[in-house]
Structure formats: structure tokens, C-alpha cells
mmCIF file of C-alpha atoms in Angstrom:
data_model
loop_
_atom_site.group_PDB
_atom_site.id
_atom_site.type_symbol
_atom_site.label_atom_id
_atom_site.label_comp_id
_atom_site.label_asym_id
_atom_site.label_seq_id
_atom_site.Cartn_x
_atom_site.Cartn_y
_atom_site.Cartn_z
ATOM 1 C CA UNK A 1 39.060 15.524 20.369
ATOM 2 C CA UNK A 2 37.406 17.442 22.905
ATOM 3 C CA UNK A 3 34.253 18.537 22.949
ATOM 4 C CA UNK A 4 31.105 20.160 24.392
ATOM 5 C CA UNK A 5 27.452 19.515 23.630
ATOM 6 C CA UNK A 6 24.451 21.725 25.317
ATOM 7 C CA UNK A 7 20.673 21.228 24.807
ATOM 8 C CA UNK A 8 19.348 23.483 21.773
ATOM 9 C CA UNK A 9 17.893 26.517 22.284
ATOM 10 C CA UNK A 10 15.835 28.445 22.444
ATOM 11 C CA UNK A 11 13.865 28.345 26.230
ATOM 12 C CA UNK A 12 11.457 30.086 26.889
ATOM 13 C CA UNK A 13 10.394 30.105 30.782
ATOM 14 C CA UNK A 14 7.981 32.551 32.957
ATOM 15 C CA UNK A 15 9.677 34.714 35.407
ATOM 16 C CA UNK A 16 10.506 32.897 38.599
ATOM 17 C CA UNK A 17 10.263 29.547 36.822
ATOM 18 C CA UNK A 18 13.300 26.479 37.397
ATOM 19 C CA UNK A 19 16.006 26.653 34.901
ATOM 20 C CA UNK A 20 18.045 24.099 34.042
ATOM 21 C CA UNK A 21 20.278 24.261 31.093
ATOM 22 C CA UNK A 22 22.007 20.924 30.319
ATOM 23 C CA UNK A 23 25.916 20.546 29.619
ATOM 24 C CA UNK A 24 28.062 17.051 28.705
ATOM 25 C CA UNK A 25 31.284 17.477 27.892
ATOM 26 C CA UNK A 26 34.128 14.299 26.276
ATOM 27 C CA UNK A 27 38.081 15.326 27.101
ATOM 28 C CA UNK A 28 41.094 13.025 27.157
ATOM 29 C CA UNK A 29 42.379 14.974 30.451
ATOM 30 C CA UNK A 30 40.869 16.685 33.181
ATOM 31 C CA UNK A 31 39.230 19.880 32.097
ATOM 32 C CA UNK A 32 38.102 22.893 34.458
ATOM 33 C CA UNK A 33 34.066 23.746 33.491
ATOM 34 C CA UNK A 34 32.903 27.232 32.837
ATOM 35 C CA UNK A 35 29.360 28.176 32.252
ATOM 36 C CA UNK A 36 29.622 31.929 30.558
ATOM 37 C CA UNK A 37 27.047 34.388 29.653
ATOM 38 C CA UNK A 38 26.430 36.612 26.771
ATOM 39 C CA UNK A 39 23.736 39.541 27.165
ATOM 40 C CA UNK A 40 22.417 41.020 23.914
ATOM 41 C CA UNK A 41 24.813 42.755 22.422
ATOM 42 C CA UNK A 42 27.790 42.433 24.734
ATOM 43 C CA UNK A 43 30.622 40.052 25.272
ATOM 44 C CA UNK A 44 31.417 36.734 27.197
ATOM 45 C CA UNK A 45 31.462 37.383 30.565
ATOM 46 C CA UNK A 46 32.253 34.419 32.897
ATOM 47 C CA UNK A 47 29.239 33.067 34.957
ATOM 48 C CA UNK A 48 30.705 30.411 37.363
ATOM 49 C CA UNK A 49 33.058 27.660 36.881
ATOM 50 C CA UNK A 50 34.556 24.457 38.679
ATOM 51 C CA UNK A 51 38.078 22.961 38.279
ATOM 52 C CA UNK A 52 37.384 19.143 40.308
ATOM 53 C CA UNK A 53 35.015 16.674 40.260
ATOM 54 C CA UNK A 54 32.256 17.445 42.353
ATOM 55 C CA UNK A 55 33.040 21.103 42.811
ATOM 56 C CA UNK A 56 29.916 23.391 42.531
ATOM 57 C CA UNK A 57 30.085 26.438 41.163
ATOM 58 C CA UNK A 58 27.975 29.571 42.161
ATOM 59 C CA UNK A 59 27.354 33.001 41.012
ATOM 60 C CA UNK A 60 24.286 35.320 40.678
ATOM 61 C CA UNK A 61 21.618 32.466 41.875
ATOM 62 C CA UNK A 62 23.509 30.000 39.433
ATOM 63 C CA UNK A 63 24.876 26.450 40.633
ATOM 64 C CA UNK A 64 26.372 23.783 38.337
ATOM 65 C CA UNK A 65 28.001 20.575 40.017
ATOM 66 C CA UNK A 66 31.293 19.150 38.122
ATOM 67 C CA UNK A 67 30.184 15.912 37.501
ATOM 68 C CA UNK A 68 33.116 13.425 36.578
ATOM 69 C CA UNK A 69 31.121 10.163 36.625
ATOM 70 C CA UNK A 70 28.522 11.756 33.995
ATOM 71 C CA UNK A 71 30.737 13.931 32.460
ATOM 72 C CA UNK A 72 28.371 16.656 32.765
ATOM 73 C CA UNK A 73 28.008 20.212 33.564
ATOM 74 C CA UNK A 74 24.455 21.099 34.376
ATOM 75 C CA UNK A 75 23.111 24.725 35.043
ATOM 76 C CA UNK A 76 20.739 25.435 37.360
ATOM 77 C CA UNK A 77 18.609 28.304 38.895
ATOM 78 C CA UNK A 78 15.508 28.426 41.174
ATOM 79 C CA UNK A 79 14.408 31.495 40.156
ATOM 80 C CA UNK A 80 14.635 33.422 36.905
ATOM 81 C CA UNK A 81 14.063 36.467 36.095
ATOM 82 C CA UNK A 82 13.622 38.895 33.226
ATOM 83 C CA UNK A 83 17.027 39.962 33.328
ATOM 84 C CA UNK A 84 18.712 36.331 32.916
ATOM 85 C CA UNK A 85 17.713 36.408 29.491
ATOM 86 C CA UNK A 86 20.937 35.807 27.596
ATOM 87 C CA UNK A 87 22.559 33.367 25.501
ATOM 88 C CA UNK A 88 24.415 30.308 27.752
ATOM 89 C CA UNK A 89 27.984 28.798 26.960
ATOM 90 C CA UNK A 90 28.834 25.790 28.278
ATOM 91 C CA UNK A 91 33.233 25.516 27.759
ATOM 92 C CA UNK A 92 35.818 23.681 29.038
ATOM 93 C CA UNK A 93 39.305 24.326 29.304
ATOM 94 C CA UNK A 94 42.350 21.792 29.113
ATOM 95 C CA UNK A 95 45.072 22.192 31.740
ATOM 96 C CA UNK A 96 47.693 20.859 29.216
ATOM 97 C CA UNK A 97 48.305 21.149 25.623
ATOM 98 C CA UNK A 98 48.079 24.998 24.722
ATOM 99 C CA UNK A 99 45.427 26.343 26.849
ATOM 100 C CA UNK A 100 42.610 25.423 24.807
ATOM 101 C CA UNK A 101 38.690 25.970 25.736
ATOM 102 C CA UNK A 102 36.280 24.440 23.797
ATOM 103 C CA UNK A 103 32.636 26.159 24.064
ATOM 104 C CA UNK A 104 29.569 24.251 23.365
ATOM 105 C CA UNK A 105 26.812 25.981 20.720
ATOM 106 C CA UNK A 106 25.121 28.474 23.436
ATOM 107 C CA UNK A 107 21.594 28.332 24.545
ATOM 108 C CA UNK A 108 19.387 31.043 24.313
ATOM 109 C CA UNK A 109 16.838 32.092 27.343
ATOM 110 C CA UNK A 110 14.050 33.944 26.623
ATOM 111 C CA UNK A 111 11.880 35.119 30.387
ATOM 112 C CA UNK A 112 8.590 36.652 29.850
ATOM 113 C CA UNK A 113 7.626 38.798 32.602
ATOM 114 C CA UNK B 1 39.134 48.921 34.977
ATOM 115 C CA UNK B 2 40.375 45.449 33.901
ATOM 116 C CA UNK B 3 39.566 44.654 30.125
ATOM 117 C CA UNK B 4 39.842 43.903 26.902
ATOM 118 C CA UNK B 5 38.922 46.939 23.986
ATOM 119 C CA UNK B 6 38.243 45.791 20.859
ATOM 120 C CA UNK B 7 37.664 48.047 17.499
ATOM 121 C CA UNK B 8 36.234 48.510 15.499
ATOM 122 C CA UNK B 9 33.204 47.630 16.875
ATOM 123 C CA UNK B 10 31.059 47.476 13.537
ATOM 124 C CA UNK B 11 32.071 47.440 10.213
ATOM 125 C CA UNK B 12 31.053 46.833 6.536
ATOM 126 C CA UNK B 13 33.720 46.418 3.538
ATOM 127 C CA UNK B 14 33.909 45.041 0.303
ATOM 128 C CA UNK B 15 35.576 41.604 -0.852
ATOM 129 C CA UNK B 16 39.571 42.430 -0.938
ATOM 130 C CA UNK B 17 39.871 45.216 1.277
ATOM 131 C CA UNK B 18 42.329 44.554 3.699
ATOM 132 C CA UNK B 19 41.002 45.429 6.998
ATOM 133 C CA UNK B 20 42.368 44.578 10.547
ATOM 134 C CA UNK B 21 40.870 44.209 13.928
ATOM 135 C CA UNK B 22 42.906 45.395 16.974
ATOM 136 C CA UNK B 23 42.589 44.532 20.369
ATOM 137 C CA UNK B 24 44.168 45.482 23.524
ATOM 138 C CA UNK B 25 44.206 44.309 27.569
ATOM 139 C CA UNK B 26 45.713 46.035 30.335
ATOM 140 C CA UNK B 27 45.495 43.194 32.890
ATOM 141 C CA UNK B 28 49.476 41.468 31.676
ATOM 142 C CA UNK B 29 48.126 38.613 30.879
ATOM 143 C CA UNK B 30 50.345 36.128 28.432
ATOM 144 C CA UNK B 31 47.584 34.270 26.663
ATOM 145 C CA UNK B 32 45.468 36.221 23.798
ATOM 146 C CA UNK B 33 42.938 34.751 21.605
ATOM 147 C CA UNK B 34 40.210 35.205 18.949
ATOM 148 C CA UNK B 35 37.305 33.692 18.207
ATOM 149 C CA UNK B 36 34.646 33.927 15.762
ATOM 150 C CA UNK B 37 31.008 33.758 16.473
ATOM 151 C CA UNK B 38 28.161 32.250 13.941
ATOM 152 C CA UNK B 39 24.885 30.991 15.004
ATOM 153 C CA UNK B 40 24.427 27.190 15.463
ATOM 154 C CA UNK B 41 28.373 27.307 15.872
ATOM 155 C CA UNK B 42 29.077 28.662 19.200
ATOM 156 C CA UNK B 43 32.648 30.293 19.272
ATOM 157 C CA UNK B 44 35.488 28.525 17.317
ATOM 158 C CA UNK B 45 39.005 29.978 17.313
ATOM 159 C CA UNK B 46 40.882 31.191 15.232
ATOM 160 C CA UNK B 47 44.144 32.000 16.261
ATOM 161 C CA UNK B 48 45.749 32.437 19.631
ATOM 162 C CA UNK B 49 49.026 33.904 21.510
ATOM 163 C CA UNK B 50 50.609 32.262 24.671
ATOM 164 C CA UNK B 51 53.207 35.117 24.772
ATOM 165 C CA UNK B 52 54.615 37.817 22.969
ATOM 166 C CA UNK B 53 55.993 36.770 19.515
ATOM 167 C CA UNK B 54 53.916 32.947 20.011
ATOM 168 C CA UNK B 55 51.191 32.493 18.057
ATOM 169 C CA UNK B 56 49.551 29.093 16.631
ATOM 170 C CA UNK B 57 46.445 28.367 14.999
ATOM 171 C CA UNK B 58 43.306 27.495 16.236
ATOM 172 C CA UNK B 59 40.211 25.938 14.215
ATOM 173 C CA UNK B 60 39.978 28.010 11.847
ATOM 174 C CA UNK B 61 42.860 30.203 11.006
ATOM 175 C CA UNK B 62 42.214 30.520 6.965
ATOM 176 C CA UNK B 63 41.369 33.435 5.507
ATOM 177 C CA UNK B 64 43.121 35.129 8.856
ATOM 178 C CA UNK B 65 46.845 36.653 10.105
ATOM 179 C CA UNK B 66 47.513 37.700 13.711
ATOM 180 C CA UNK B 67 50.943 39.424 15.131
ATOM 181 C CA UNK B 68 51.755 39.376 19.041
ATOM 182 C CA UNK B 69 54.806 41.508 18.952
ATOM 183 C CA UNK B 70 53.658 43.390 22.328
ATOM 184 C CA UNK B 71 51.921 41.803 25.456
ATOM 185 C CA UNK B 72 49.068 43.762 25.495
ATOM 186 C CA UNK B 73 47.611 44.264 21.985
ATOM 187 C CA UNK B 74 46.949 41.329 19.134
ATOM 188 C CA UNK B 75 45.446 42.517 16.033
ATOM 189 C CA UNK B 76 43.433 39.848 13.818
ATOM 190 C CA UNK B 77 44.606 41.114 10.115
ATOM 191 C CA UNK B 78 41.767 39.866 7.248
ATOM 192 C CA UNK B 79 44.077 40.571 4.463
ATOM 193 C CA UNK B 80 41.398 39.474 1.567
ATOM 194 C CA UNK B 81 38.398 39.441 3.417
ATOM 195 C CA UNK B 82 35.310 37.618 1.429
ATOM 196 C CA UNK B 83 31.720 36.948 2.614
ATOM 197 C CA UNK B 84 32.249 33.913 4.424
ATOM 198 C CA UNK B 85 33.671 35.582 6.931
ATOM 199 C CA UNK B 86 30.748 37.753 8.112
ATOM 200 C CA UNK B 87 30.732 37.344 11.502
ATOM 201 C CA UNK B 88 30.951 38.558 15.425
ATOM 202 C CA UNK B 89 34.523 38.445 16.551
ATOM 203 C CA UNK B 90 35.895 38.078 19.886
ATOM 204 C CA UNK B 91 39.299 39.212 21.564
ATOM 205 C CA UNK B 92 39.773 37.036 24.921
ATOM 206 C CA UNK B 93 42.549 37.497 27.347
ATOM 207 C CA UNK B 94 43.805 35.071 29.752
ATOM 208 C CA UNK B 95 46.848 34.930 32.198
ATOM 209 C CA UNK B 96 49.045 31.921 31.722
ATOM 210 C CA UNK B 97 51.030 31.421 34.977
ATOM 211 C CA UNK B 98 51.853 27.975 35.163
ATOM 212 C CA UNK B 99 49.783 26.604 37.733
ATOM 213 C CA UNK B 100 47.484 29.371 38.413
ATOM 214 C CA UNK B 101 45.878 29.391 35.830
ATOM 215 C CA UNK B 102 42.378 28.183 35.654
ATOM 216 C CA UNK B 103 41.322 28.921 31.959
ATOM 217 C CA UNK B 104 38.874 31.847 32.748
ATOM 218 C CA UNK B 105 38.380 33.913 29.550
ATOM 219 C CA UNK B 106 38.190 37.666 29.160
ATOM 220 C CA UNK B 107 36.110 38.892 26.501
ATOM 221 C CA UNK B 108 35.783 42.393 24.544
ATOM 222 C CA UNK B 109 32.922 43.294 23.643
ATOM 223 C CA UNK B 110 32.518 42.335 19.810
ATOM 224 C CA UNK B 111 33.146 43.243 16.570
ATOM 225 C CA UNK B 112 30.694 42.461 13.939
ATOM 226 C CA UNK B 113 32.232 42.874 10.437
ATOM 227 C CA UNK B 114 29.856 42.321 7.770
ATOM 228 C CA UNK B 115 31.849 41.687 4.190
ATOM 229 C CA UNK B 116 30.071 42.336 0.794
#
């Protein structure tokens, strides 16, 4: 079945330090790619996403490039700061078959002033 | 202001006492959803609604009832709750127009039941 696997958490960076928060994904079909955040003690809330291969999706200072060849999912910002820390979902979502999305474990980010 | 109200938001009960989780969204959308959050596990669904009075399980429905008999609102029912099923829980909200839609979630804000 599908499925979604993200690197463990958690990271720890300085502020304005390089993020990158890795994402591979397996589907039978063609999936649209979300990347959603969760801040401390709130819900989901949808970062960016991407629906075709080589789409890039953007949001807040976020990118990640749908990446069929790879089957990957990468997110990435130049910058962080203090308030990016949050836990990271990496989830797809089949077009077919009951609407299903699949999230991958989360990834918590930790930025130290 | 589009979203999804979930409540209660915290609560503590004992092993057997029914309890139920409601969960409301004023945006018309058709699909409803919930998922339960445990660490190491990411989200995993348990049940979900792609219309009023259409409901189907997700991962893991045992232990847990839903209803969808209005558009809006889709109670999660724990009708013997036990320990094992401590845990944050998620309403999500989605619209389902064929060919529209994208998969974007909508997500309350929580509700962390603790069972002892």
C-alpha cells in the first residue's frame, strides 16, 4: 500500500540556519504532496503542496519540488527562524480510491535563538 | 471564519464510560475524517465520511463508531473507551467535488482524551 517515510526527528538548527526536511513517498497512482505543519498545541494546518511532477510548492519561505523520478518530497528553507519550530508532516493524497492521505511520522524542529 | 470546532478539547474518563467527540465545519464540504495522533505514529485514521449517511473505515476503526447523518457535524462515539486509546484526536474536513479536489485537509484543533 501506500506510504510515506520522513527522516526522524528531532532537529535542532540555529536561527537563520538551512533546513531541509526529507520526504519519500511509494503509491500505486499518482498522488498530490502536502507538507503540513503542527505548532505546539494546535492543529494541522496545510504548509504547501504540489499535485504534478515537478511542481514546486511555496508558502511562508518553504519550497518542496514534486519529484516523480525519486519519488520524493523534500522540504526546504533558507532561513529559519524561532518561530518555525513545529512538528513537520509529510502526506500524500490519492486521487482515486476514497480520498485517502497517508501522513508520514512528523518531524520535529527545534530553533534556538 | 472557515473551520472545523472540535470538543471537547481535553478530557479524562474512566474505562467504560461512553464518551463522544463532536465535530463540526461550516465550509459544505462532503468529505469528513478522524484521525488519531500517537508519537512515533504520525496520524492514522480512523474512520471517515465522503457524504452524509457514507461512512467507511479507515486504519484503525476498533474500539470506535462515527454517524454522518448531517453535512456539517461527525461525532467520533468511544462507546467502551479503555487506555489504549489515550490519544490526540483530529477532525479534518475536505471538499469532495469531483475533479476539484486536491486532497487539502482541514484540521480542528485537537482533542486529547486521556482514559484511566
Amino acid at each position: 500500500g501506500d506510504s510515506v517515510t520522513q527522516m526522524e526527528g528531532p532537529v535542532t538548527l540555529s536561527e537563520e540556519a538551512f533546513l531541509t526536511i526529507n520526504c519519500t513517498y511509494t503509491a500505486t497512482g499518482y498522488p498530490s504532496l502536502f507538507w503540513y505543519v503542527q505548532y505546539p498545541g494546535e492543529g494541522l494546518q496545510l504548509l504547501l503542496k504540489a499535485t504534478k511532477a515537478d511542481d514546486k510548492g511555496s508558502n511562508k519561505g518553504f519550497e518542496a519540488t514534486y519529484r516523480k523520478e525519486t519519488t520524493s518530497f523534500h522540504l526546504e528553507k533558507g532561513s529559519v527562524q524561532v518561530s518555525d519550530s513545529a512538528v513537520y508532516f509529510c502526506a500524500l493524497s490519492e486521487r482515486t480510491g476514497g480520498f485517502k492521505t497517508i501522513f508520514g511520522a512528523g518531524t520535529r524542529l527545534f530553533v534556538k535563538a | 471564519e472557515a473551520q472545523v470546532t472540535q470538543n471537547p478539547r481535553y478530557l479524562i474518563t474512566v474505562t467504560g464510560k461512553k464518551l463522544t467527540v463532536t465535530c463540526s465545519q461550516n465550509m459544505n464540504h462532503e468529505y469528513m475524517s478522524w484521525y488519531r495522533q500517537d508519537p512515533g505514529l504520525g496520524l492514522r485514521q480512523i474512520y471517515y465520511s465522503m457524504n452524509v449517511e457514507v461512512t467507511d473505515k479507515g486504519d484503525v476503526p476498533e474500539g470506535y463508531k462515527v454517524s454522518r447523518k448531517e453535512k456539517r457535524n461527525f461525532p467520533l462515539i468511544l462507546e467502551s473507551p479503555s487506555p489504549n486509546q489515550t490519544s490526540l484526536y483530529f477532525c479534518a474536513s475536505s471538499s469532495g467535488r469531483s475533479g476539484s479536489r486536491t486532497g487539502e485537509l482541514f484540521f480542528g484543533e485537537g482533542s486529547r482524551l486521556t482514559v484511566l
